[in-house]
Amino acid sequence: MAASSHRWLHEQLPQWEREGLVTAENAEALRRRHAVDDSQPGLAQILMGTLGALLIGTGVIAVIGYNWDDFGRPVRLLFAFFPLLGSQLFSLWVLRRGHAAAAWVRETAALLQTLAVGAAIALVSQIYHLGGDWPDFLFWWALLSLPLLWLLKASAVALFYLGAIALWAVHQCEHGHVWHDSAMLYPLLLLGLLPFWPGWRFDKPLSLSLRWAMTLSSGFGLSAAAYEAVRQHFGKIWGDGESFIWLMVMTVTLLTLVPLRSSALAAPARHKPQVVLGFLFLIGFGLLMTFQEPAEEFVKHLGKAVGIPWALGLLAGNAVFVALALWQKRWALLVVVATAAIPALSLLPGHALAPLTPWLMMAYLFTAGLGLILLEFAGKRGAPRLGAALISLLILARMMESELSLLAKGIAFILIGVGFLVFNLVLGRRRRPAGS
Amino acid sequence: MKKLPLLLFAVTVLAQWAAPLLQIWKHERTLAQGSVHRLKCTAPDPYDPLRGRYLAVRPEQEESHVDKGLKLVSGQRVYVTLLDGPDGLARLSSVHLTPPESGPYVRMSVRWAGTDGLVHLEWPFDRFYLNEKLAPEADKWFAESIRSSKGVVAEIRVLNGSAVLADLAFDGKPFREILKERVK
C-alpha cells in the first residue's frame, strides 16, 4: 500500500470509530499495521529535489556552453572539474550517512553528480574541438553514471540510464560494425540495472514510472539488437525485414514471459507493463497472420530467421521462461504467447501447408477468445473482456478483407460495437456483489 | 559504514575523472608535440545543445585512392598518411590497415568504399567551438571567406594517428585575430 493510502486510512479511522464501524482496539491495530513513516519524504519532495538538481546541472552545462574564450584552457577546464568535485563530495557525504539520508537527498546528489559528469565530458570536447555523435557522448555519460544507481539507488539516474542506453542502441542500428559497438551490446548494458531488478535482496518495490521506463527501454533496445543481429548475419537488412520481425516477435515473447514473484502475479495489469504491451503486440501480430499474403510471406522467412545465432539465444531464453510460466500456472499469458508459435505449426509437415497459416491462426485466436470467456463463466479466473475483444477484432479483420459493400460493413461494425458494449455491461453486473 | 560501497564510490570517482583527463592528456600531447598541417575546408554553421556554438569544419579532401587488394568496409578504422604539398596544404596520400612506420598519419574511419578504387573517409574532427558572442560575426566571416578562392584553412596537429584541430586561418591569418579585428 502506498504511503498516501496509509495517511488516508489514518485520517479516516477517528470517524470510523465514532460511527462504530471499528472498535478502538481494531483502529489501533490498523494504525500499527499501516504505520505512517513521516521521516520519509513524499513524492512531491523527491520531485522538487530532482527538479532542483536538474536546474543546477543544466545551468552548469549552459554556463560551460557559453565558451569562455577569454580564459586559457587550464582555467576553462577548472570550470568543469569544480562542479564535478563538488557533486562527488556531496554524494560521499550522502553515502556516509547511509539510511539516515532522506530519499530526496540521495536522488538530488546522484542526479547532480550525473549532470556534473556530463558537463565535464562536454567541456573537454568543446575545448579540444572534438567531433563525434551525441549518442556516443550519451553512451559514455550513462556508463560513468551507472555506479550511482547501485550506490545511491536513485530512480532519476535509473530513468536517465534506461533512456540513454535505448537511444544509443537505436542510433547504433546501421552505425555499429562490431558487436560491442552495436545495439547487440544492449542486453549487457541492461544488466547494469540489476539492483533494480525485482527479487534482489536489496531491491525496493519498483515505482510505476520505472517499470514502464524499463519495459520501453528493453523493448526499443532489444528490438534494435535484433535489427543489428539480422543486418550483421545477412550483411544487409533490405529484403530480410521479415526475419527482423520474427526476431522482434521472439524478443516480445521473452519480455512478456519474464518470471514474476508470486506476490507480483496478482498485481493489477498496469504494474506489469511488459505484459500489457506484449499482449497488444502479440494480438496485433496474430491478427496480421490471419491475412493470407503477409502470413505466407512471414512463414517463408521463418526458417531463415531461426538460422540467426541471436534467434537461437532468444529461443533458448523463451524455452526457459515458458517452463517457468507453466510452473507458475500463468495460463492466460501462455495462451497469448502461443500465438507466436502458431505459424511454425503450419511448417511442421513441410512448406506445402504454409497457405493454411491464416486459417490455423484464425481458429486459434477464436478458440482462445472463447476459452477466456468460458473460463470466467465456469467460475475460474479468465479474461472475458480480452476474449470478447479478440473475437470482435477477428470479425472486424474478416469484414475488412471481404468484398461486402461499405453499407454492409458499416452495419456490421455497429452491431459488433453494440454487442461488445452489451457484453461489457452484462459482465459488470455479473461481477457486482449482490445487494449493491 | 560498510567498506564496499565506499570502495565502489572511489572507483566511480576515479573513472569519472579518468575519462576526461585521459582525453585532455591525449590532446594536450598532440597539441604540444604534434606536427603542424594545413587543410583546405568547406563548411556550414550549426549549434550543439550541450557544447554550445560551433563552426562545422569539413576538410575539402575526404577521399583517397586505395590499393586494389585492400578490401574496406564502412566503419572500419584505417591509417591515412598526410603529404604536405608545395602550396603548404596537406593532402591524404595512402590508406593503411596498420599504422605506417614513417611520416605523419591520421587514424580515420571509412564512410564507404566505392567501386572506383576510392575510399570515402571521416575525419576525427568536424567542429570548431566558439564563444557565443563571437559566433554571429564568425558566421559572417566564414560565409564570406569560404567562397573565396583562398578558402578557409584548418590548422591541425598530428601525433601518432591522433589529430587535433588547433585553429582556423584565412590568407595565413589566424581566425581569432581576424575575428577580433572585425568585432572592434
mmCIF file of N, CA, C and O in Angstrom, chain A residues 319-391:
data_model
loop_
_atom_site.group_PDB
_atom_site.id
_atom_site.type_symbol
_atom_site.label_atom_id
_atom_site.label_comp_id
_atom_site.label_asym_id
_atom_site.label_seq_id
_atom_site.Cartn_x
_atom_site.Cartn_y
_atom_site.Cartn_z
ATOM 1 N N ALA A 319 12.327 -20.692 -24.075
ATOM 2 C CA ALA A 319 12.035 -22.048 -23.593
ATOM 3 C C ALA A 319 12.108 -22.085 -22.057
ATOM 4 O O ALA A 319 11.225 -22.660 -21.395
ATOM 5 N N VAL A 320 13.121 -21.441 -21.506
ATOM 6 C CA VAL A 320 13.275 -21.421 -20.042
ATOM 7 C C VAL A 320 12.093 -20.690 -19.399
ATOM 8 O O VAL A 320 11.483 -21.166 -18.427
ATOM 9 N N PHE A 321 11.744 -19.542 -19.964
ATOM 10 C CA PHE A 321 10.665 -18.728 -19.387
ATOM 11 C C PHE A 321 9.299 -19.423 -19.526
ATOM 12 O O PHE A 321 8.444 -19.280 -18.653
ATOM 13 N N VAL A 322 9.104 -20.150 -20.634
ATOM 14 C CA VAL A 322 7.837 -20.877 -20.813
ATOM 15 C C VAL A 322 7.713 -21.945 -19.721
ATOM 16 O O VAL A 322 6.649 -22.112 -19.108
ATOM 17 N N ALA A 323 8.834 -22.633 -19.452
ATOM 18 C CA ALA A 323 8.819 -23.665 -18.406
ATOM 19 C C ALA A 323 8.448 -23.046 -17.062
ATOM 20 O O ALA A 323 7.631 -23.598 -16.306
ATOM 21 N N LEU A 324 9.017 -21.867 -16.779
ATOM 22 C CA LEU A 324 8.719 -21.195 -15.512
ATOM 23 C C LEU A 324 7.256 -20.736 -15.461
ATOM 24 O O LEU A 324 6.600 -20.804 -14.414
ATOM 25 N N ALA A 325 6.743 -20.270 -16.608
ATOM 26 C CA ALA A 325 5.342 -19.814 -16.665
ATOM 27 C C ALA A 325 4.397 -21.001 -16.445
ATOM 28 O O ALA A 325 3.356 -20.874 -15.800
ATOM 29 N N LEU A 326 4.778 -22.183 -16.985
ATOM 30 C CA LEU A 326 3.966 -23.392 -16.784
ATOM 31 C C LEU A 326 3.946 -23.748 -15.294
ATOM 32 O O LEU A 326 2.909 -24.086 -14.731
ATOM 33 N N TRP A 327 5.120 -23.628 -14.687
ATOM 34 C CA TRP A 327 5.250 -23.959 -13.267
ATOM 35 C C TRP A 327 4.420 -23.005 -12.414
ATOM 36 O O TRP A 327 3.816 -23.392 -11.416
ATOM 37 N N GLN A 328 4.361 -21.733 -12.860
ATOM 38 C CA GLN A 328 3.596 -20.734 -12.102
ATOM 39 C C GLN A 328 2.119 -20.702 -12.508
ATOM 40 O O GLN A 328 1.365 -19.879 -12.013
ATOM 41 N N LYS A 329 1.744 -21.547 -13.455
ATOM 42 C CA LYS A 329 0.359 -21.667 -13.950
ATOM 43 C C LYS A 329 -0.166 -20.335 -14.488
ATOM 44 O O LYS A 329 -1.283 -19.921 -14.199
ATOM 45 N N ARG A 330 0.652 -19.663 -15.304
ATOM 46 C CA ARG A 330 0.220 -18.390 -15.908
ATOM 47 C C ARG A 330 -0.454 -18.716 -17.244
ATOM 48 O O ARG A 330 0.072 -18.437 -18.322
ATOM 49 N N TRP A 331 -1.662 -19.298 -17.175
ATOM 50 C CA TRP A 331 -2.304 -19.837 -18.379
ATOM 51 C C TRP A 331 -2.650 -18.771 -19.415
ATOM 52 O O TRP A 331 -2.381 -18.958 -20.612
ATOM 53 N N ALA A 332 -3.284 -17.678 -18.950
ATOM 54 C CA ALA A 332 -3.699 -16.637 -19.908
ATOM 55 C C ALA A 332 -2.482 -16.111 -20.672
ATOM 56 O O ALA A 332 -2.526 -15.901 -21.886
ATOM 57 N N LEU A 333 -1.380 -15.949 -19.949
ATOM 58 C CA LEU A 333 -0.147 -15.456 -20.568
ATOM 59 C C LEU A 333 0.343 -16.442 -21.631
ATOM 60 O O LEU A 333 0.681 -16.060 -22.760
ATOM 61 N N LEU A 334 0.323 -17.716 -21.271
ATOM 62 C CA LEU A 334 0.806 -18.737 -22.206
ATOM 63 C C LEU A 334 -0.070 -18.820 -23.452
ATOM 64 O O LEU A 334 0.431 -19.035 -24.560
ATOM 65 N N VAL A 335 -1.384 -18.635 -23.249
ATOM 66 C CA VAL A 335 -2.307 -18.679 -24.390
ATOM 67 C C VAL A 335 -1.959 -17.573 -25.382
ATOM 68 O O VAL A 335 -1.884 -17.799 -26.591
ATOM 69 N N VAL A 336 -1.697 -16.367 -24.880
ATOM 70 C CA VAL A 336 -1.395 -15.249 -25.786
ATOM 71 C C VAL A 336 -0.004 -15.434 -26.408
ATOM 72 O O VAL A 336 0.175 -15.222 -27.616
ATOM 73 N N VAL A 337 0.961 -15.851 -25.615
ATOM 74 C CA VAL A 337 2.327 -16.026 -26.138
ATOM 75 C C VAL A 337 2.370 -17.121 -27.211
ATOM 76 O O VAL A 337 3.135 -17.023 -28.188
ATOM 77 N N ALA A 338 1.513 -18.131 -27.059
ATOM 78 C CA ALA A 338 1.496 -19.237 -28.031
ATOM 79 C C ALA A 338 1.127 -18.754 -29.437
ATOM 80 O O ALA A 338 1.443 -19.423 -30.426
ATOM 81 N N THR A 339 0.501 -17.577 -29.538
ATOM 82 C CA THR A 339 0.162 -17.004 -30.843
ATOM 83 C C THR A 339 1.401 -16.958 -31.740
ATOM 84 O O THR A 339 1.326 -17.182 -32.948
ATOM 85 N N ALA A 340 2.541 -16.648 -31.114
ATOM 86 C CA ALA A 340 3.779 -16.522 -31.886
ATOM 87 C C ALA A 340 4.235 -17.854 -32.458
ATOM 88 O O ALA A 340 4.967 -17.890 -33.451
ATOM 89 N N ALA A 341 3.796 -18.966 -31.843
ATOM 90 C CA ALA A 341 4.266 -20.286 -32.285
ATOM 91 C C ALA A 341 3.360 -20.895 -33.359
ATOM 92 O O ALA A 341 3.751 -21.859 -34.013
ATOM 93 N N ILE A 342 2.148 -20.357 -33.518
ATOM 94 C CA ILE A 342 1.188 -20.966 -34.457
ATOM 95 C C ILE A 342 1.729 -21.054 -35.892
ATOM 96 O O ILE A 342 1.624 -22.113 -36.520
ATOM 97 N N PRO A 343 2.343 -19.993 -36.443
ATOM 98 C CA PRO A 343 2.832 -20.103 -37.825
ATOM 99 C C PRO A 343 3.838 -21.247 -37.985
ATOM 100 O O PRO A 343 3.912 -21.869 -39.041
ATOM 101 N N ALA A 344 4.586 -21.540 -36.926
ATOM 102 C CA ALA A 344 5.580 -22.626 -37.006
ATOM 103 C C ALA A 344 4.881 -23.978 -37.146
ATOM 104 O O ALA A 344 5.394 -24.879 -37.806
ATOM 105 N N LEU A 345 3.681 -24.095 -36.562
ATOM 106 C CA LEU A 345 2.936 -25.369 -36.639
ATOM 107 C C LEU A 345 2.619 -25.737 -38.082
ATOM 108 O O LEU A 345 2.680 -26.897 -38.471
ATOM 109 N N SER A 346 2.260 -24.700 -38.869
ATOM 110 C CA SER A 346 1.891 -24.986 -40.258
ATOM 111 C C SER A 346 3.093 -25.446 -41.065
ATOM 112 O O SER A 346 2.955 -25.975 -42.152
ATOM 113 N N LEU A 347 4.288 -25.239 -40.530
ATOM 114 C CA LEU A 347 5.500 -25.652 -41.252
ATOM 115 C C LEU A 347 5.902 -27.083 -40.904
ATOM 116 O O LEU A 347 6.724 -27.679 -41.584
ATOM 117 N N LEU A 348 5.320 -27.622 -39.833
ATOM 118 C CA LEU A 348 5.758 -28.945 -39.357
ATOM 119 C C LEU A 348 5.695 -30.029 -40.435
ATOM 120 O O LEU A 348 6.652 -30.763 -40.631
ATOM 121 N N PRO A 349 4.557 -30.124 -41.188
ATOM 122 C CA PRO A 349 4.542 -31.189 -42.196
ATOM 123 C C PRO A 349 5.288 -30.808 -43.482
ATOM 124 O O PRO A 349 5.310 -31.557 -44.434
ATOM 125 N N GLY A 350 5.828 -29.640 -43.559
ATOM 126 C CA GLY A 350 6.522 -29.176 -44.766
ATOM 127 C C GLY A 350 5.893 -27.883 -45.258
ATOM 128 O O GLY A 350 4.815 -27.502 -44.823
ATOM 129 N N HIS A 351 6.597 -27.219 -46.200
ATOM 130 C CA HIS A 351 6.145 -25.906 -46.658
ATOM 131 C C HIS A 351 4.804 -25.935 -47.381
ATOM 132 O O HIS A 351 4.175 -24.895 -47.561
ATOM 133 N N ALA A 352 4.377 -27.118 -47.813
ATOM 134 C CA ALA A 352 3.130 -27.205 -48.590
ATOM 135 C C ALA A 352 1.941 -26.679 -47.798
ATOM 136 O O ALA A 352 0.965 -26.206 -48.376
ATOM 137 N N LEU A 353 2.006 -26.755 -46.491
ATOM 138 C CA LEU A 353 0.862 -26.336 -45.674
ATOM 139 C C LEU A 353 0.935 -24.866 -45.237
ATOM 140 O O LEU A 353 0.083 -24.398 -44.497
ATOM 141 N N ALA A 354 1.961 -24.165 -45.711
ATOM 142 C CA ALA A 354 2.120 -22.753 -45.314
ATOM 143 C C ALA A 354 0.871 -21.914 -45.620
ATOM 144 O O ALA A 354 0.500 -21.053 -44.811
ATOM 145 N N PRO A 355 0.186 -22.149 -46.773
ATOM 146 C CA PRO A 355 -1.018 -21.330 -47.047
ATOM 147 C C PRO A 355 -2.120 -21.513 -45.999
ATOM 148 O O PRO A 355 -3.065 -20.718 -45.952
ATOM 149 N N LEU A 356 -2.004 -22.561 -45.197
ATOM 150 C CA LEU A 356 -3.041 -22.786 -44.171
ATOM 151 C C LEU A 356 -2.846 -21.920 -42.922
ATOM 152 O O LEU A 356 -3.712 -21.877 -42.051
ATOM 153 N N THR A 357 -1.708 -21.221 -42.851
ATOM 154 C CA THR A 357 -1.385 -20.422 -41.648
ATOM 155 C C THR A 357 -2.527 -19.495 -41.213
ATOM 156 O O THR A 357 -2.900 -19.498 -40.027
ATOM 157 N N PRO A 358 -3.112 -18.704 -42.136
ATOM 158 C CA PRO A 358 -4.183 -17.786 -41.685
ATOM 159 C C PRO A 358 -5.351 -18.527 -41.046
ATOM 160 O O PRO A 358 -5.916 -18.054 -40.055
ATOM 161 N N TRP A 359 -5.687 -19.701 -41.596
ATOM 162 C CA TRP A 359 -6.816 -20.474 -41.052
ATOM 163 C C TRP A 359 -6.480 -21.017 -39.665
ATOM 164 O O TRP A 359 -7.309 -20.989 -38.763
ATOM 165 N N LEU A 360 -5.260 -21.518 -39.558
ATOM 166 C CA LEU A 360 -4.815 -22.035 -38.250
ATOM 167 C C LEU A 360 -4.837 -20.919 -37.205
ATOM 168 O O LEU A 360 -5.314 -21.101 -36.082
ATOM 169 N N MET A 361 -4.324 -19.753 -37.593
ATOM 170 C CA MET A 361 -4.248 -18.635 -36.666
ATOM 171 C C MET A 361 -5.647 -18.174 -36.275
ATOM 172 O O MET A 361 -5.916 -17.875 -35.108
ATOM 173 N N MET A 362 -6.540 -18.140 -37.273
ATOM 174 C CA MET A 362 -7.905 -17.691 -37.005
ATOM 175 C C MET A 362 -8.576 -18.645 -36.009
ATOM 176 O O MET A 362 -9.215 -18.213 -35.048
ATOM 177 N N ALA A 363 -8.426 -19.943 -36.276
ATOM 178 C CA ALA A 363 -9.035 -20.956 -35.401
ATOM 179 C C ALA A 363 -8.463 -20.817 -33.984
ATOM 180 O O ALA A 363 -9.194 -20.887 -32.993
ATOM 181 N N TYR A 364 -7.158 -20.590 -33.914
ATOM 182 C CA TYR A 364 -6.525 -20.498 -32.593
ATOM 183 C C TYR A 364 -7.025 -19.279 -31.829
ATOM 184 O O TYR A 364 -7.406 -19.368 -30.662
ATOM 185 N N LEU A 365 -7.027 -18.121 -32.514
ATOM 186 C CA LEU A 365 -7.443 -16.890 -31.831
ATOM 187 C C LEU A 365 -8.904 -16.977 -31.395
ATOM 188 O O LEU A 365 -9.271 -16.524 -30.311
ATOM 189 N N PHE A 366 -9.746 -17.575 -32.270
ATOM 190 C CA PHE A 366 -11.163 -17.694 -31.927
ATOM 191 C C PHE A 366 -11.334 -18.606 -30.702
ATOM 192 O O PHE A 366 -12.043 -18.272 -29.750
ATOM 193 N N THR A 367 -10.647 -19.741 -30.725
ATOM 194 C CA THR A 367 -10.746 -20.680 -29.598
ATOM 195 C C THR A 367 -10.220 -20.037 -28.315
ATOM 196 O O THR A 367 -10.814 -20.184 -27.240
ATOM 197 N N ALA A 368 -9.099 -19.303 -28.456
ATOM 198 C CA ALA A 368 -8.515 -18.660 -27.279
ATOM 199 C C ALA A 368 -9.482 -17.627 -26.706
ATOM 200 O O ALA A 368 -9.712 -17.575 -25.492
ATOM 201 N N GLY A 369 -10.089 -16.835 -27.601
ATOM 202 C CA GLY A 369 -11.043 -15.800 -27.159
ATOM 203 C C GLY A 369 -12.222 -16.428 -26.439
ATOM 204 O O GLY A 369 -12.622 -16.003 -25.349
ATOM 205 N N LEU A 370 -12.762 -17.485 -27.061
ATOM 206 C CA LEU A 370 -13.917 -18.179 -26.483
ATOM 207 C C LEU A 370 -13.536 -18.807 -25.136
ATOM 208 O O LEU A 370 -14.300 -18.727 -24.157
ATOM 209 N N GLY A 371 -12.363 -19.405 -25.106
ATOM 210 C CA GLY A 371 -11.878 -20.057 -23.873
ATOM 211 C C GLY A 371 -11.764 -19.062 -22.723
ATOM 212 O O GLY A 371 -12.169 -19.359 -21.596
ATOM 213 N N LEU A 372 -11.229 -17.875 -23.020
ATOM 214 C CA LEU A 372 -11.046 -16.870 -21.980
ATOM 215 C C LEU A 372 -12.390 -16.406 -21.416
ATOM 216 O O LEU A 372 -12.513 -16.094 -20.236
ATOM 217 N N ILE A 373 -13.434 -16.405 -22.274
ATOM 218 C CA ILE A 373 -14.774 -16.019 -21.799
ATOM 219 C C ILE A 373 -15.377 -17.155 -20.961
ATOM 220 O O ILE A 373 -15.884 -16.944 -19.864
ATOM 221 N N LEU A 374 -15.299 -18.380 -21.518
ATOM 222 C CA LEU A 374 -15.936 -19.526 -20.854
ATOM 223 C C LEU A 374 -15.327 -19.810 -19.486
ATOM 224 O O LEU A 374 -16.041 -20.205 -18.561
ATOM 225 N N LEU A 375 -14.028 -19.613 -19.373
ATOM 226 C CA LEU A 375 -13.364 -19.837 -18.078
ATOM 227 C C LEU A 375 -14.027 -19.009 -16.986
ATOM 228 O O LEU A 375 -14.269 -19.486 -15.886
ATOM 229 N N GLU A 376 -14.337 -17.750 -17.348
ATOM 230 C CA GLU A 376 -14.959 -16.845 -16.376
ATOM 231 C C GLU A 376 -16.335 -17.381 -15.965
ATOM 232 O O GLU A 376 -16.693 -17.411 -14.793
ATOM 233 N N PHE A 377 -17.115 -17.831 -16.993
ATOM 234 C CA PHE A 377 -18.467 -18.299 -16.691
ATOM 235 C C PHE A 377 -18.461 -19.661 -15.991
ATOM 236 O O PHE A 377 -19.454 -20.063 -15.392
ATOM 237 N N ALA A 378 -17.332 -20.370 -16.097
ATOM 238 C CA ALA A 378 -17.213 -21.657 -15.397
ATOM 239 C C ALA A 378 -16.734 -21.451 -13.969
ATOM 240 O O ALA A 378 -16.407 -22.400 -13.276
ATOM 241 N N GLY A 379 -16.621 -20.179 -13.566
ATOM 242 C CA GLY A 379 -16.231 -19.873 -12.184
ATOM 243 C C GLY A 379 -14.739 -19.861 -11.965
ATOM 244 O O GLY A 379 -14.264 -19.787 -10.831
ATOM 245 N N LYS A 380 -13.925 -19.947 -13.061
ATOM 246 C CA LYS A 380 -12.463 -19.894 -12.901
ATOM 247 C C LYS A 380 -11.963 -18.520 -13.322
ATOM 248 O O LYS A 380 -12.729 -17.718 -13.864
ATOM 249 N N ARG A 381 -10.652 -18.277 -13.083
ATOM 250 C CA ARG A 381 -10.128 -16.958 -13.407
ATOM 251 C C ARG A 381 -9.813 -16.857 -14.905
ATOM 252 O O ARG A 381 -8.851 -17.419 -15.390
ATOM 253 N N GLY A 382 -10.663 -16.163 -15.631
ATOM 254 C CA GLY A 382 -10.439 -15.996 -17.067
ATOM 255 C C GLY A 382 -10.152 -14.547 -17.383
ATOM 256 O O GLY A 382 -9.817 -13.766 -16.510
ATOM 257 N N ALA A 383 -10.302 -14.197 -18.651
ATOM 258 C CA ALA A 383 -10.137 -12.796 -19.056
ATOM 259 C C ALA A 383 -11.215 -12.532 -20.096
ATOM 260 O O ALA A 383 -10.920 -12.445 -21.294
ATOM 261 N N PRO A 384 -12.500 -12.454 -19.647
ATOM 262 C CA PRO A 384 -13.605 -12.399 -20.603
ATOM 263 C C PRO A 384 -13.571 -11.191 -21.529
ATOM 264 O O PRO A 384 -13.891 -11.312 -22.713
ATOM 265 N N ARG A 385 -13.149 -10.049 -21.001
ATOM 266 C CA ARG A 385 -13.119 -8.852 -21.864
ATOM 267 C C ARG A 385 -12.055 -9.012 -22.950
ATOM 268 O O ARG A 385 -12.274 -8.638 -24.102
ATOM 269 N N LEU A 386 -10.910 -9.550 -22.573
ATOM 270 C CA LEU A 386 -9.855 -9.789 -23.562
ATOM 271 C C LEU A 386 -10.360 -10.787 -24.606
ATOM 272 O O LEU A 386 -10.142 -10.617 -25.814
ATOM 273 N N GLY A 387 -11.062 -11.830 -24.135
ATOM 274 C CA GLY A 387 -11.616 -12.835 -25.048
ATOM 275 C C GLY A 387 -12.600 -12.214 -26.020
ATOM 276 O O GLY A 387 -12.532 -12.463 -27.231
ATOM 277 N N ALA A 388 -13.507 -11.368 -25.490
ATOM 278 C CA ALA A 388 -14.515 -10.733 -26.343
ATOM 279 C C ALA A 388 -13.846 -9.789 -27.340
ATOM 280 O O ALA A 388 -14.228 -9.732 -28.513
ATOM 281 N N ALA A 389 -12.835 -9.066 -26.871
ATOM 282 C CA ALA A 389 -12.123 -8.128 -27.754
ATOM 283 C C ALA A 389 -11.439 -8.897 -28.885
ATOM 284 O O ALA A 389 -11.460 -8.472 -30.044
ATOM 285 N N LEU A 390 -10.886 -10.046 -28.552
ATOM 286 C CA LEU A 390 -10.176 -10.869 -29.532
ATOM 287 C C LEU A 390 -11.139 -11.332 -30.635
ATOM 288 O O LEU A 390 -10.842 -11.217 -31.841
ATOM 289 N N ILE A 391 -12.314 -11.825 -30.219
ATOM 290 C CA ILE A 391 -13.288 -12.308 -31.201
ATOM 291 C C ILE A 391 -13.806 -11.144 -32.053
ATOM 292 O O ILE A 391 -13.924 -11.251 -33.276
#
